[in-house]
């Protein structure tokens, strides 16, 4: 394709206007006449036996239309560790009850469902359900849970999954090292804290289909719902809404199974929306990790060996813990070329809230560890941290310890020097304040694990008036997923965005495009739309070439016209479309895009070839001002610099980079659910602190385009990578300011003051 | 949300009659920023909510008889924009500016903040230092004055009787920042907005010859079951000349005034340390001229 | 629980409805008046998603009992489009890329509107203070502040295009 006309510009998103006008309808914004209101009764204990459940009184309450417990669920078991994929990988089997039957394993586990004529009645009924519990021993620390003497959360021991990567000879590597640094790093539970609460409505339509309209990152959960109800998958339809933020927290099943069960039982429309407190109890959290790291380097600055042992808290059920751990394991040595590496990891069941997907998916925890290690080594060697890293950054066509070849550009030397430059010169410290600057580099995969055989599909069709329709089952998280697809089709077909309609996120009416997770939609569905659009372009140009009697290469589609490139002739696109119709030639195209496929992994991953499609690389730099006496940190400057391959929508890209860095800042300094014996103490948004407008610096973005990504026009993904190195960059800046290396997140004022006091 | 009936009386007389009749089963609604979450979370279960937010006679900030008088229903926003407070009680204005967030400040009232009796109540701390009192009235039309530091009995509890309401908050004119009177306020929160105080300190001092402390009132928030006056610190300061060593000495004394707990925001130890830090900062501000 | 009758002016129109005494203004705006742009993010004043303008002041509608709006004027986001024109703030949020998931947007714009009504030329810092009760998890706030500032500086043209355009 010649010069790009639209791609790369800060295009106005097609969804922005409705959102600005308040017209967009989210999960909670739909009502259906005659609908019932649902509530979920949840366990009050982190570990207990259910001796009995008595729902009789609740059922007798006027206005109550259904009470559902485990024994009413046709198939009360679901696999939580596979999300929206079709490939059987089998590696780890883990199931859980939809509703707890005789045992609860975390505080907040669903036990019963109620549907009633009003929310008030449903709430009253909830209080009338009597459950006899017998508390059981519980375990809350993964290190403790690994001991054979600990109470088992599930049959078969508490270690859910383990992975191992070995490259070279680790002992020999450390012998060659002149300096060695060793530390243990700890990270906390992080809450997604999207603004929109989980919710939706369900109804039964005349054709016997259960329709569920909700806010979700994964419409493919219709398959789980069908299995639980024991009805064909074709009888469940999931319609996604625009999502008010997800960040991985709306990747697992949320309200869809509950809505379907209640609609199936009552045959009536049902609405279920969580409260904020319930949302915090009901959905996953980011995994806390304990990470023991040892890294060695030679005097000349070359890294010699890296050893990492990772343990993560899986919480009470498997969900995506095994895969998050796999990501962490593969990313554990960072974007560095290290001859000798050994990474071993375990994820462990506890009676804490379950942990699962969250932006970076295991990538930011290990980045905090390895970038702290790199910073420490540079200081030990007396080298400039920038220079030290430059010596060791992995290069294109080199292999990661897991064996995967890096096929795209690794622009880290540029992203780092540009980030550092953009941070500006050191600021003078005011009295009582210590100013410090630091940076961190990160790598983060985009696209799902290649063993999942991921694919996306899109349909693109031109109407008789030359306007365009796109259909693809992409859930739009708010990152502009749908909008970028419009831009891509517009670029290829020369049809202005205002004449394009896109239909997304409907499991029955839009071709399945896979999950909006894993930084995969621009890459996967972008390519599917690109492929479909190019096919359609070819159909149009073939016809035009005969009509003009010039070769197709000499034709272009511009502004709803076919033009001969030399510029002497043009024809309205409408005329070509009419001719196609008259000749009985299709005016649409359906395309499927497949990611690279690989075999299922074993837990010993030596010499594995490919785990991910590709990686995004970038650097963040931070300047902090630490109050010596209170320990309060103010991030005064934050720079985010990435090689994004190719910019598609500049506004959306900057939005991801700014928002990702601020979420990383919250992770570094503020956010923690603080569980105490399985009870989340930060139970609402007054206690769980995310940054406000008065807490944030204005993030500066530096964007590089190597054009080497696997996405459309060479784009890479940015959703998750935009947050990966923030915590590490801030921790390194705090080290620069205070001389103290903080090894646990969040770095609270209290931790800082305590450390400074020790001197 | 619990169920209750609602009434919006037009006069204070009606309010008093109703709450007397309901004998503790009524809750007063002013700004609602504490009451409504408490109703939503089933923390209180009144039979009747008595909406007093429409009693516009009780929203004012004025100077009268050598005193500053603030109506019980004056919103926090009004405290932040008052010219009179800027001159006469800068620390109350400052504390109000750091109160929750602008949306809450538009609704929350000074009386509501006091009646909620949070150990971290943002307006109570400067008001104690300003020597403020609340004026109350009960259904028998008995009026009394209670010093702010004596108003609270325990976390979220006041000495007010079931049929008694606060009508006004008052403190002496020239309480601060005029001539030889200096004041300072310091708050530490974990965020810069929507932050419940980890520790807060307010000081009003009457100085002679620039540094000699004639009179002083020191108050702290979030370091005891209620906002407190720091008597031990005051004793150290009073009748002495302000100096770095005196500031250090008073900071040592603050440990005897406070009794902090550990909670989700901070440990008791950290609160002890920060009480000293914030006290020193406030005293240094006063040393530099308030 | 005795039902109450509530009279108020919502987006310029007189409304008279029966409400439960324990309904919040947020409940009534959404469930009775179908003003779905007023969002619930926390239900207790911790997030600002439900911000409306009540007699000139931006407030959390979840922290307001419906009956407290008796005789008052309420403006929600859609009230800015009564003339069928896009409000300059809405236009600016769109053009600055200040909208991602869009869930905080209605509340954020109402806070900004209340600020500009009182203080047409705020500083950047004043803008940040004005929206400090409105949480956003997507943007990092930068583009939101820029969008509001552009309106304050008169950089956004005043007369917006038709909302249906």
mmCIF file with all atom_site columns, C-alpha atoms in Angstrom, chain A residues 471-585:
data_model
loop_
_atom_site.group_PDB
_atom_site.id
_atom_site.type_symbol
_atom_site.label_atom_id
_atom_site.label_alt_id
_atom_site.label_comp_id
_atom_site.label_asym_id
_atom_site.label_entity_id
_atom_site.label_seq_id
_atom_site.pdbx_PDB_ins_code
_atom_site.Cartn_x
_atom_site.Cartn_y
_atom_site.Cartn_z
_atom_site.occupancy
_atom_site.B_iso_or_equiv
_atom_site.pdbx_formal_charge
_atom_site.auth_seq_id
_atom_site.auth_comp_id
_atom_site.auth_asym_id
_atom_site.auth_atom_id
_atom_site.pdbx_PDB_model_num
ATOM 1   C CA . UNK A 1 471 ? -19.038 -7.069  11.830  1.00 0.00 ? 471 UNK A CA 1
ATOM 2   C CA . UNK A 1 472 ? -16.655 -8.526  14.334  1.00 0.00 ? 472 UNK A CA 1
ATOM 3   C CA . UNK A 1 473 ? -17.189 -9.869  17.839  1.00 0.00 ? 473 UNK A CA 1
ATOM 4   C CA . UNK A 1 474 ? -14.704 -7.533  19.479  1.00 0.00 ? 474 UNK A CA 1
ATOM 5   C CA . UNK A 1 475 ? -15.621 -6.311  22.969  1.00 0.00 ? 475 UNK A CA 1
ATOM 6   C CA . UNK A 1 476 ? -14.631 -2.634  23.316  1.00 0.00 ? 476 UNK A CA 1
ATOM 7   C CA . UNK A 1 477 ? -12.995 -2.083  26.684  1.00 0.00 ? 477 UNK A CA 1
ATOM 8   C CA . UNK A 1 478 ? -12.751 1.662   26.252  1.00 0.00 ? 478 UNK A CA 1
ATOM 9   C CA . UNK A 1 479 ? -9.349  1.542   24.644  1.00 0.00 ? 479 UNK A CA 1
ATOM 10  C CA . UNK A 1 480 ? -10.879 2.303   21.254  1.00 0.00 ? 480 UNK A CA 1
ATOM 11  C CA . UNK A 1 481 ? -10.725 -1.295  20.032  1.00 0.00 ? 481 UNK A CA 1
ATOM 12  C CA . UNK A 1 482 ? -13.668 -0.824  17.669  1.00 0.00 ? 482 UNK A CA 1
ATOM 13  C CA . UNK A 1 483 ? -12.561 2.563   16.497  1.00 0.00 ? 483 UNK A CA 1
ATOM 14  C CA . UNK A 1 484 ? -9.140  1.429   15.335  1.00 0.00 ? 484 UNK A CA 1
ATOM 15  C CA . UNK A 1 485 ? -10.834 -1.210  13.169  1.00 0.00 ? 485 UNK A CA 1
ATOM 16  C CA . UNK A 1 486 ? -12.952 1.477   11.495  1.00 0.00 ? 486 UNK A CA 1
ATOM 17  C CA . UNK A 1 487 ? -9.790  3.415   10.802  1.00 0.00 ? 487 UNK A CA 1
ATOM 18  C CA . UNK A 1 488 ? -8.084  0.401   9.242   1.00 0.00 ? 488 UNK A CA 1
ATOM 19  C CA . UNK A 1 489 ? -11.038 -0.382  6.950   1.00 0.00 ? 489 UNK A CA 1
ATOM 20  C CA . UNK A 1 490 ? -11.320 3.285   6.074   1.00 0.00 ? 490 UNK A CA 1
ATOM 21  C CA . UNK A 1 491 ? -7.649  3.403   5.125   1.00 0.00 ? 491 UNK A CA 1
ATOM 22  C CA . UNK A 1 492 ? -7.834  0.355   2.860   1.00 0.00 ? 492 UNK A CA 1
ATOM 23  C CA . UNK A 1 493 ? -11.168 1.078   1.200   1.00 0.00 ? 493 UNK A CA 1
ATOM 24  C CA . UNK A 1 494 ? -11.054 4.857   0.949   1.00 0.00 ? 494 UNK A CA 1
ATOM 25  C CA . UNK A 1 495 ? -14.400 5.196   2.691   1.00 0.00 ? 495 UNK A CA 1
ATOM 26  C CA . UNK A 1 496 ? -14.565 7.957   5.301   1.00 0.00 ? 496 UNK A CA 1
ATOM 27  C CA . UNK A 1 497 ? -15.121 6.871   8.905   1.00 0.00 ? 497 UNK A CA 1
ATOM 28  C CA . UNK A 1 498 ? -18.474 8.627   9.083   1.00 0.00 ? 498 UNK A CA 1
ATOM 29  C CA . UNK A 1 499 ? -19.816 6.273   6.412   1.00 0.00 ? 499 UNK A CA 1
ATOM 30  C CA . UNK A 1 500 ? -18.683 3.163   8.258   1.00 0.00 ? 500 UNK A CA 1
ATOM 31  C CA . UNK A 1 501 ? -20.716 1.320   10.861  1.00 0.00 ? 501 UNK A CA 1
ATOM 32  C CA . UNK A 1 502 ? -19.164 -1.314  13.019  1.00 0.00 ? 502 UNK A CA 1
ATOM 33  C CA . UNK A 1 503 ? -21.119 -3.973  14.868  1.00 0.00 ? 503 UNK A CA 1
ATOM 34  C CA . UNK A 1 504 ? -19.198 -5.573  17.654  1.00 0.00 ? 504 UNK A CA 1
ATOM 35  C CA . UNK A 1 505 ? -19.389 -7.928  20.635  1.00 0.00 ? 505 UNK A CA 1
ATOM 36  C CA . UNK A 1 506 ? -22.405 -10.144 19.871  1.00 0.00 ? 506 UNK A CA 1
ATOM 37  C CA . UNK A 1 507 ? -21.861 -13.894 20.051  1.00 0.00 ? 507 UNK A CA 1
ATOM 38  C CA . UNK A 1 508 ? -24.718 -14.670 17.676  1.00 0.00 ? 508 UNK A CA 1
ATOM 39  C CA . UNK A 1 509 ? -24.535 -11.888 15.096  1.00 0.00 ? 509 UNK A CA 1
ATOM 40  C CA . UNK A 1 510 ? -20.888 -10.907 14.831  1.00 0.00 ? 510 UNK A CA 1
ATOM 41  C CA . UNK A 1 511 ? -18.125 -13.317 13.812  1.00 0.00 ? 511 UNK A CA 1
ATOM 42  C CA . UNK A 1 512 ? -16.234 -14.346 16.937  1.00 0.00 ? 512 UNK A CA 1
ATOM 43  C CA . UNK A 1 513 ? -13.092 -12.295 17.341  1.00 0.00 ? 513 UNK A CA 1
ATOM 44  C CA . UNK A 1 514 ? -11.822 -13.686 20.615  1.00 0.00 ? 514 UNK A CA 1
ATOM 45  C CA . UNK A 1 515 ? -11.248 -12.008 23.915  1.00 0.00 ? 515 UNK A CA 1
ATOM 46  C CA . UNK A 1 516 ? -10.361 -8.372  24.523  1.00 0.00 ? 516 UNK A CA 1
ATOM 47  C CA . UNK A 1 517 ? -7.443  -9.423  26.678  1.00 0.00 ? 517 UNK A CA 1
ATOM 48  C CA . UNK A 1 518 ? -3.743  -10.038 26.284  1.00 0.00 ? 518 UNK A CA 1
ATOM 49  C CA . UNK A 1 519 ? -3.241  -6.849  24.262  1.00 0.00 ? 519 UNK A CA 1
ATOM 50  C CA . UNK A 1 520 ? -4.561  -8.796  21.288  1.00 0.00 ? 520 UNK A CA 1
ATOM 51  C CA . UNK A 1 521 ? -7.412  -6.953  19.590  1.00 0.00 ? 521 UNK A CA 1
ATOM 52  C CA . UNK A 1 522 ? -5.468  -4.480  17.467  1.00 0.00 ? 522 UNK A CA 1
ATOM 53  C CA . UNK A 1 523 ? -3.089  -7.278  16.522  1.00 0.00 ? 523 UNK A CA 1
ATOM 54  C CA . UNK A 1 524 ? -5.638  -10.035 15.949  1.00 0.00 ? 524 UNK A CA 1
ATOM 55  C CA . UNK A 1 525 ? -8.870  -8.349  14.912  1.00 0.00 ? 525 UNK A CA 1
ATOM 56  C CA . UNK A 1 526 ? -6.934  -5.506  13.306  1.00 0.00 ? 526 UNK A CA 1
ATOM 57  C CA . UNK A 1 527 ? -5.380  -8.096  11.025  1.00 0.00 ? 527 UNK A CA 1
ATOM 58  C CA . UNK A 1 528 ? -8.727  -9.830  10.427  1.00 0.00 ? 528 UNK A CA 1
ATOM 59  C CA . UNK A 1 529 ? -10.334 -6.533  9.400   1.00 0.00 ? 529 UNK A CA 1
ATOM 60  C CA . UNK A 1 530 ? -7.289  -5.620  7.348   1.00 0.00 ? 530 UNK A CA 1
ATOM 61  C CA . UNK A 1 531 ? -7.442  -8.961  5.548   1.00 0.00 ? 531 UNK A CA 1
ATOM 62  C CA . UNK A 1 532 ? -11.189 -8.707  4.904   1.00 0.00 ? 532 UNK A CA 1
ATOM 63  C CA . UNK A 1 533 ? -10.843 -5.092  3.749   1.00 0.00 ? 533 UNK A CA 1
ATOM 64  C CA . UNK A 1 534 ? -8.012  -5.957  1.380   1.00 0.00 ? 534 UNK A CA 1
ATOM 65  C CA . UNK A 1 535 ? -10.049 -8.824  -0.070  1.00 0.00 ? 535 UNK A CA 1
ATOM 66  C CA . UNK A 1 536 ? -12.947 -6.468  -0.652  1.00 0.00 ? 536 UNK A CA 1
ATOM 67  C CA . UNK A 1 537 ? -10.615 -3.901  -2.148  1.00 0.00 ? 537 UNK A CA 1
ATOM 68  C CA . UNK A 1 538 ? -9.396  -6.509  -4.573  1.00 0.00 ? 538 UNK A CA 1
ATOM 69  C CA . UNK A 1 539 ? -12.946 -7.417  -5.591  1.00 0.00 ? 539 UNK A CA 1
ATOM 70  C CA . UNK A 1 540 ? -13.725 -3.746  -6.215  1.00 0.00 ? 540 UNK A CA 1
ATOM 71  C CA . UNK A 1 541 ? -10.510 -3.008  -8.066  1.00 0.00 ? 541 UNK A CA 1
ATOM 72  C CA . UNK A 1 542 ? -10.871 -6.126  -10.218 1.00 0.00 ? 542 UNK A CA 1
ATOM 73  C CA . UNK A 1 543 ? -14.192 -4.912  -11.397 1.00 0.00 ? 543 UNK A CA 1
ATOM 74  C CA . UNK A 1 544 ? -12.948 -1.352  -11.819 1.00 0.00 ? 544 UNK A CA 1
ATOM 75  C CA . UNK A 1 545 ? -9.919  -2.495  -13.729 1.00 0.00 ? 545 UNK A CA 1
ATOM 76  C CA . UNK A 1 546 ? -12.184 -4.079  -16.345 1.00 0.00 ? 546 UNK A CA 1
ATOM 77  C CA . UNK A 1 547 ? -14.439 -1.043  -16.412 1.00 0.00 ? 547 UNK A CA 1
ATOM 78  C CA . UNK A 1 548 ? -11.494 1.368   -16.835 1.00 0.00 ? 548 UNK A CA 1
ATOM 79  C CA . UNK A 1 549 ? -9.495  -1.074  -18.842 1.00 0.00 ? 549 UNK A CA 1
ATOM 80  C CA . UNK A 1 550 ? -6.352  -0.382  -16.817 1.00 0.00 ? 550 UNK A CA 1
ATOM 81  C CA . UNK A 1 551 ? -4.402  -2.796  -14.605 1.00 0.00 ? 551 UNK A CA 1
ATOM 82  C CA . UNK A 1 552 ? -5.561  -2.984  -10.977 1.00 0.00 ? 552 UNK A CA 1
ATOM 83  C CA . UNK A 1 553 ? -2.218  -1.699  -9.634  1.00 0.00 ? 553 UNK A CA 1
ATOM 84  C CA . UNK A 1 554 ? -2.854  1.626   -11.289 1.00 0.00 ? 554 UNK A CA 1
ATOM 85  C CA . UNK A 1 555 ? -6.080  2.125   -9.403  1.00 0.00 ? 555 UNK A CA 1
ATOM 86  C CA . UNK A 1 556 ? -6.711  3.459   -5.929  1.00 0.00 ? 556 UNK A CA 1
ATOM 87  C CA . UNK A 1 557 ? -9.713  3.950   -3.672  1.00 0.00 ? 557 UNK A CA 1
ATOM 88  C CA . UNK A 1 558 ? -9.961  7.491   -2.345  1.00 0.00 ? 558 UNK A CA 1
ATOM 89  C CA . UNK A 1 559 ? -12.893 9.205   -0.684  1.00 0.00 ? 559 UNK A CA 1
ATOM 90  C CA . UNK A 1 560 ? -15.518 6.858   -2.106  1.00 0.00 ? 560 UNK A CA 1
ATOM 91  C CA . UNK A 1 561 ? -14.084 7.070   -5.584  1.00 0.00 ? 561 UNK A CA 1
ATOM 92  C CA . UNK A 1 562 ? -11.997 4.807   -7.742  1.00 0.00 ? 562 UNK A CA 1
ATOM 93  C CA . UNK A 1 563 ? -9.183  6.836   -9.228  1.00 0.00 ? 563 UNK A CA 1
ATOM 94  C CA . UNK A 1 564 ? -6.594  6.015   -11.799 1.00 0.00 ? 564 UNK A CA 1
ATOM 95  C CA . UNK A 1 565 ? -3.404  6.815   -9.963  1.00 0.00 ? 565 UNK A CA 1
ATOM 96  C CA . UNK A 1 566 ? -2.085  9.050   -12.668 1.00 0.00 ? 566 UNK A CA 1
ATOM 97  C CA . UNK A 1 567 ? -5.069  11.165  -11.849 1.00 0.00 ? 567 UNK A CA 1
ATOM 98  C CA . UNK A 1 568 ? -6.638  11.538  -15.217 1.00 0.00 ? 568 UNK A CA 1
ATOM 99  C CA . UNK A 1 569 ? -9.813  9.567   -14.519 1.00 0.00 ? 569 UNK A CA 1
ATOM 100 C CA . UNK A 1 570 ? -12.111 8.704   -11.639 1.00 0.00 ? 570 UNK A CA 1
ATOM 101 C CA . UNK A 1 571 ? -15.443 7.026   -10.987 1.00 0.00 ? 571 UNK A CA 1
ATOM 102 C CA . UNK A 1 572 ? -17.746 7.077   -7.958  1.00 0.00 ? 572 UNK A CA 1
ATOM 103 C CA . UNK A 1 573 ? -17.423 3.915   -5.897  1.00 0.00 ? 573 UNK A CA 1
ATOM 104 C CA . UNK A 1 574 ? -21.192 3.607   -6.005  1.00 0.00 ? 574 UNK A CA 1
ATOM 105 C CA . UNK A 1 575 ? -21.018 2.849   -9.727  1.00 0.00 ? 575 UNK A CA 1
ATOM 106 C CA . UNK A 1 576 ? -18.617 -0.031  -9.196  1.00 0.00 ? 576 UNK A CA 1
ATOM 107 C CA . UNK A 1 577 ? -20.811 -1.380  -6.386  1.00 0.00 ? 577 UNK A CA 1
ATOM 108 C CA . UNK A 1 578 ? -23.843 -1.298  -8.663  1.00 0.00 ? 578 UNK A CA 1
ATOM 109 C CA . UNK A 1 579 ? -21.946 -3.140  -11.341 1.00 0.00 ? 579 UNK A CA 1
ATOM 110 C CA . UNK A 1 580 ? -20.811 -5.789  -8.855  1.00 0.00 ? 580 UNK A CA 1
ATOM 111 C CA . UNK A 1 581 ? -24.416 -6.258  -7.777  1.00 0.00 ? 581 UNK A CA 1
ATOM 112 C CA . UNK A 1 582 ? -25.626 -6.490  -11.351 1.00 0.00 ? 582 UNK A CA 1
ATOM 113 C CA . UNK A 1 583 ? -22.977 -9.060  -12.177 1.00 0.00 ? 583 UNK A CA 1
ATOM 114 C CA . UNK A 1 584 ? -23.776 -11.181 -9.117  1.00 0.00 ? 584 UNK A CA 1
ATOM 115 C CA . UNK A 1 585 ? -20.382 -10.671 -7.538  1.00 0.00 ? 585 UNK A CA 1
#
